[in-house]
Amino acid sequence: MIDPKLPALRVAADGSAMRERLAAALSAGAVVTDLAPTRVACRVLKHTIGKRCVIAYDLYDGAREIRVVAKLYRGDRGKAVFERLTDLWRRTRGGDSLPSLGMPEPIAYLAELGMVLQSEAPGTPLDRLERSGPWVQAVHATADNLARLHAVSGALAETRPLAATLRRLCRPAPPELAAACPELAPAIARVSARLASAVTGPEALVHGDLGLGQVFFAGERATFVDFDGSCL
């Protein structure tokens, strides 16, 4: 695969080229010991051209099969993402008697590739859960994990004003919508102002881009992925 803005993708999408790199990263991260994979299969899960690429790797070592997920970033953005993920992981492990925050474990940052390596999220993403599936349990688990996320204090995260959040998540953003539909501009301004005034209370850590595809459900637990946009 070729992406001019992700030059490392050519190597990252080659299982043979990644075999020794992944084995070293997993061993250094104490995920497994004595790992000597004879084969590595890789599958691109998502590729946003020019920005990032998500790849699943299956490492085969005799009777063992280990799956990890990697995210490839432009430049050195992956370094900052890995630092935030590692900080969040450490803050939410063993702090109380309740289950920890559901998130993949950050394993390693491969600087030469700009790649963040993580454990696989268990379960099924909610955007693939069947209509007859356990939605009540999944929603309860998601709410529980959200509460755990919002309770995290001191995490490495930028503070993002509500106006910036609206511009980032609304499609089109309020200013663009007002420009395209001038007759709605006063109403858009009123709604935006009311939303801004409704934001009171202490700051809390939020995911920043949580959709059905970012929530995995297994058993009675939810796991969130894609914390790239987490903020206060």
Coordinates of C-alpha atoms in Angstrom, one line a residue:
M1 CA 0.0 0.0 0.0
I2 CA 1.2 3.5 -0.8
D3 CA 0.1 6.8 0.9
P4 CA 2.5 9.7 0.3
K5 CA 1.7 11.3 3.6
L6 CA 2.1 8.0 5.5
P7 CA 5.3 6.7 4.0
A8 CA 5.7 4.0 6.7
L9 CA 2.5 2.3 5.5
R10 CA 4.4 0.4 2.9
V11 CA 6.3 -1.4 5.7
A12 CA 3.4 -1.5 8.1
A13 CA 1.2 -3.3 5.6
D14 CA 3.8 -6.0 5.1
G15 CA 3.5 -8.8 7.6
S16 CA 6.9 -10.2 6.9
A17 CA 8.6 -6.8 7.4
M18 CA 6.7 -6.3 10.7
R19 CA 7.4 -9.7 12.2
E20 CA 10.6 -8.9 14.1
R21 CA 9.4 -5.4 15.0
L22 CA 6.2 -6.6 16.5
A23 CA 7.9 -9.5 18.3
A24 CA 10.4 -7.1 19.9
A25 CA 7.7 -4.6 20.9
L26 CA 5.5 -7.2 22.5
S27 CA 8.4 -8.7 24.4
A28 CA 9.6 -5.3 25.6
G29 CA 6.1 -4.5 26.7
A30 CA 6.0 -7.7 28.7
V31 CA 2.8 -8.7 26.8
V32 CA 4.4 -12.1 26.0
T33 CA 7.7 -13.8 26.6
D34 CA 9.9 -15.9 24.3
L35 CA 7.9 -14.8 21.2
A36 CA 9.3 -16.0 17.9
P37 CA 6.5 -15.7 15.4
T38 CA 7.0 -17.7 12.2
R39 CA 4.3 -15.8 10.4
V40 CA 2.4 -12.5 10.7
A41 CA -0.8 -11.8 8.9
C42 CA -2.1 -8.2 8.7
R43 CA -5.4 -6.7 7.7
V44 CA -6.2 -3.0 7.2
L45 CA -9.2 -2.1 9.3
K46 CA -9.5 1.5 8.3
H47 CA -7.4 3.9 6.2
T48 CA -8.0 7.6 6.2
I49 CA -5.8 8.7 3.3
G50 CA -3.1 11.1 4.2
K51 CA -4.0 11.0 8.0
R52 CA -3.9 7.6 9.6
C53 CA -4.3 3.9 9.1
V54 CA -5.5 1.1 11.5
I55 CA -4.1 -2.4 11.0
A56 CA -4.8 -5.7 12.8
Y57 CA -1.8 -8.1 13.1
D58 CA -2.1 -11.8 13.9
L59 CA 1.2 -13.3 15.0
Y60 CA 1.6 -17.1 14.8
D61 CA 4.1 -18.8 17.1
G62 CA 3.6 -22.5 17.1
A63 CA 0.3 -23.1 18.9
R64 CA 0.1 -19.5 20.0
E65 CA -1.9 -16.8 18.1
I66 CA -1.7 -13.3 19.3
R67 CA -3.6 -10.4 17.8
V68 CA -2.7 -6.7 18.3
V69 CA -4.0 -3.5 16.7
A70 CA -1.8 -0.7 15.4
K71 CA -2.5 2.8 14.4
L72 CA -0.2 4.6 12.0
Y73 CA -0.1 8.4 12.2
R74 CA 1.5 11.3 10.2
G75 CA 4.7 12.7 11.5
D76 CA 5.2 12.3 15.3
R77 CA 1.6 12.7 16.3
G78 CA 1.5 9.1 17.4
K79 CA 4.1 9.9 20.1
A80 CA 1.7 12.3 21.8
V81 CA -1.2 9.9 21.4
F82 CA 0.7 7.1 23.0
E83 CA 1.8 9.3 25.9
R84 CA -1.9 10.2 26.6
L85 CA -3.0 6.6 26.3
T86 CA -0.3 5.3 28.6
D87 CA -1.2 8.0 31.1
L88 CA -4.9 7.2 31.0
W89 CA -4.2 3.5 31.3
R90 CA -2.0 4.0 34.4
R91 CA -4.5 6.3 36.0
T92 CA -7.4 3.8 35.6
R93 CA -5.7 0.6 36.8
G94 CA -6.2 -0.7 40.4
G95 CA -7.3 2.6 41.8
D96 CA -10.3 1.2 43.6
S97 CA -12.2 -2.1 44.0
L98 CA -14.3 -1.5 40.9
P99 CA -13.4 -2.7 37.4
S100 CA -11.0 -0.4 35.6
L101 CA -11.8 1.7 32.6
G102 CA -12.5 -0.4 29.5
M103 CA -9.8 0.5 27.0
P104 CA -7.2 -1.4 25.0
E105 CA -3.8 -1.6 26.6
P106 CA -1.2 0.7 25.0
I107 CA 1.8 -1.6 24.3
A108 CA 4.4 0.4 22.5
Y109 CA 5.2 3.3 20.2
L110 CA 7.3 2.4 17.2
A111 CA 8.9 5.8 16.5
E112 CA 10.5 4.8 13.2
L113 CA 7.0 4.1 11.8
G114 CA 4.9 6.6 13.8
M115 CA 2.9 3.7 15.0
V116 CA 0.9 3.1 18.3
L117 CA 0.6 -0.5 19.2
Q118 CA -2.4 -1.7 21.4
S119 CA -4.1 -4.8 22.5
E120 CA -7.3 -5.8 20.7
A121 CA -10.6 -4.6 22.1
P122 CA -12.7 -7.5 23.1
G123 CA -16.2 -8.1 21.8
T124 CA -18.4 -6.6 19.1
P125 CA -18.6 -2.9 18.2
L126 CA -22.1 -1.5 18.7
D127 CA -22.5 -0.5 15.1
R128 CA -22.3 -4.2 14.2
L129 CA -24.5 -5.5 17.1
E130 CA -27.6 -7.2 15.7
R131 CA -30.9 -5.6 16.3
S132 CA -32.0 -8.5 18.4
G133 CA -28.7 -8.4 20.4
P134 CA -28.3 -7.5 24.1
W135 CA -28.8 -3.8 23.6
V136 CA -30.0 -3.1 27.2
Q137 CA -26.9 -4.6 28.7
A138 CA -24.7 -2.9 26.1
V139 CA -26.2 0.5 26.9
H140 CA -25.8 0.0 30.6
A141 CA -22.2 -1.1 30.2
T142 CA -21.5 1.9 28.0
A143 CA -23.0 4.3 30.5
D144 CA -20.9 2.6 33.3
N145 CA -17.7 3.0 31.3
L146 CA -18.5 6.6 30.4
A147 CA -18.9 7.4 34.1
R148 CA -15.5 5.8 34.8
L149 CA -14.0 7.9 32.1
H150 CA -15.6 11.2 33.3
A151 CA -14.3 10.4 36.8
V152 CA -10.6 10.4 35.8
S153 CA -8.7 13.3 37.1
G154 CA -5.3 14.8 36.2
A155 CA -5.1 13.0 32.8
L156 CA -3.0 14.4 30.0
A157 CA -5.5 16.1 27.8
E158 CA -6.1 19.5 26.1
T159 CA -8.9 21.8 27.2
R160 CA -11.3 22.2 24.3
P161 CA -14.0 24.9 24.4
L162 CA -17.5 24.0 23.4
A163 CA -17.4 26.1 20.3
A164 CA -14.4 24.2 19.1
T165 CA -16.2 20.9 19.9
L166 CA -19.2 22.0 17.8
R167 CA -17.0 23.0 14.9
R168 CA -15.2 19.6 15.1
L169 CA -18.2 17.3 15.5
C170 CA -21.1 19.1 13.7
R171 CA -21.3 18.5 9.9
P172 CA -21.5 21.2 8.7
A173 CA -20.2 23.3 11.6
P174 CA -22.5 26.1 12.9
P175 CA -20.6 28.9 11.1
E176 CA -20.7 27.1 7.8
L177 CA -24.4 26.2 8.3
A178 CA -25.3 29.8 9.1
A179 CA -23.4 31.0 6.0
A180 CA -25.2 28.4 3.8
C181 CA -28.6 29.1 5.3
P182 CA -28.7 32.8 6.3
E183 CA -32.3 32.6 7.3
L184 CA -31.3 30.1 10.0
A185 CA -28.3 32.2 11.3
P186 CA -30.2 33.8 14.2
A187 CA -31.6 30.5 15.4
I188 CA -28.1 28.8 15.1
A189 CA -26.6 31.7 17.1
R190 CA -29.2 31.3 19.8
V191 CA -28.8 27.5 20.1
S192 CA -25.0 27.8 20.2
A193 CA -25.2 30.5 22.9
R194 CA -27.6 28.4 25.0
L195 CA -25.4 25.4 24.7
A196 CA -22.4 27.4 25.8
S197 CA -24.2 28.8 28.8
A198 CA -25.4 25.3 29.8
V199 CA -21.9 24.1 30.3
T200 CA -21.3 24.5 34.0
G201 CA -19.5 22.6 36.7
P202 CA -16.1 21.1 37.0
E203 CA -14.1 20.0 33.9
A204 CA -14.2 16.3 33.1
L205 CA -12.3 14.0 30.7
V206 CA -14.4 13.1 27.7
H207 CA -13.7 10.7 24.8
G208 CA -14.2 13.5 22.2
D209 CA -15.4 11.3 19.3
L210 CA -17.5 8.5 20.8
G211 CA -19.8 6.7 18.3
L212 CA -21.2 3.2 18.1
G213 CA -18.1 2.1 16.2
Q214 CA -15.9 3.2 19.1
V215 CA -17.7 1.1 21.7
F216 CA -17.1 -2.7 21.9
F217 CA -19.3 -4.9 24.1
A218 CA -18.4 -8.3 25.6
G219 CA -20.1 -10.0 28.5
E220 CA -21.1 -7.2 30.8
R221 CA -18.2 -4.8 30.0
A222 CA -17.8 -2.0 27.4
T223 CA -14.5 -1.1 25.9
F224 CA -13.8 2.3 24.2
V225 CA -11.3 2.7 21.4
D226 CA -9.9 5.7 19.5
F227 CA -9.0 8.1 22.3
D228 CA -7.2 10.4 19.9
G229 CA -9.6 13.2 20.5
S230 CA -10.0 12.9 24.2
C231 CA -10.1 16.3 25.9
L232 CA -11.4 18.3 28.9

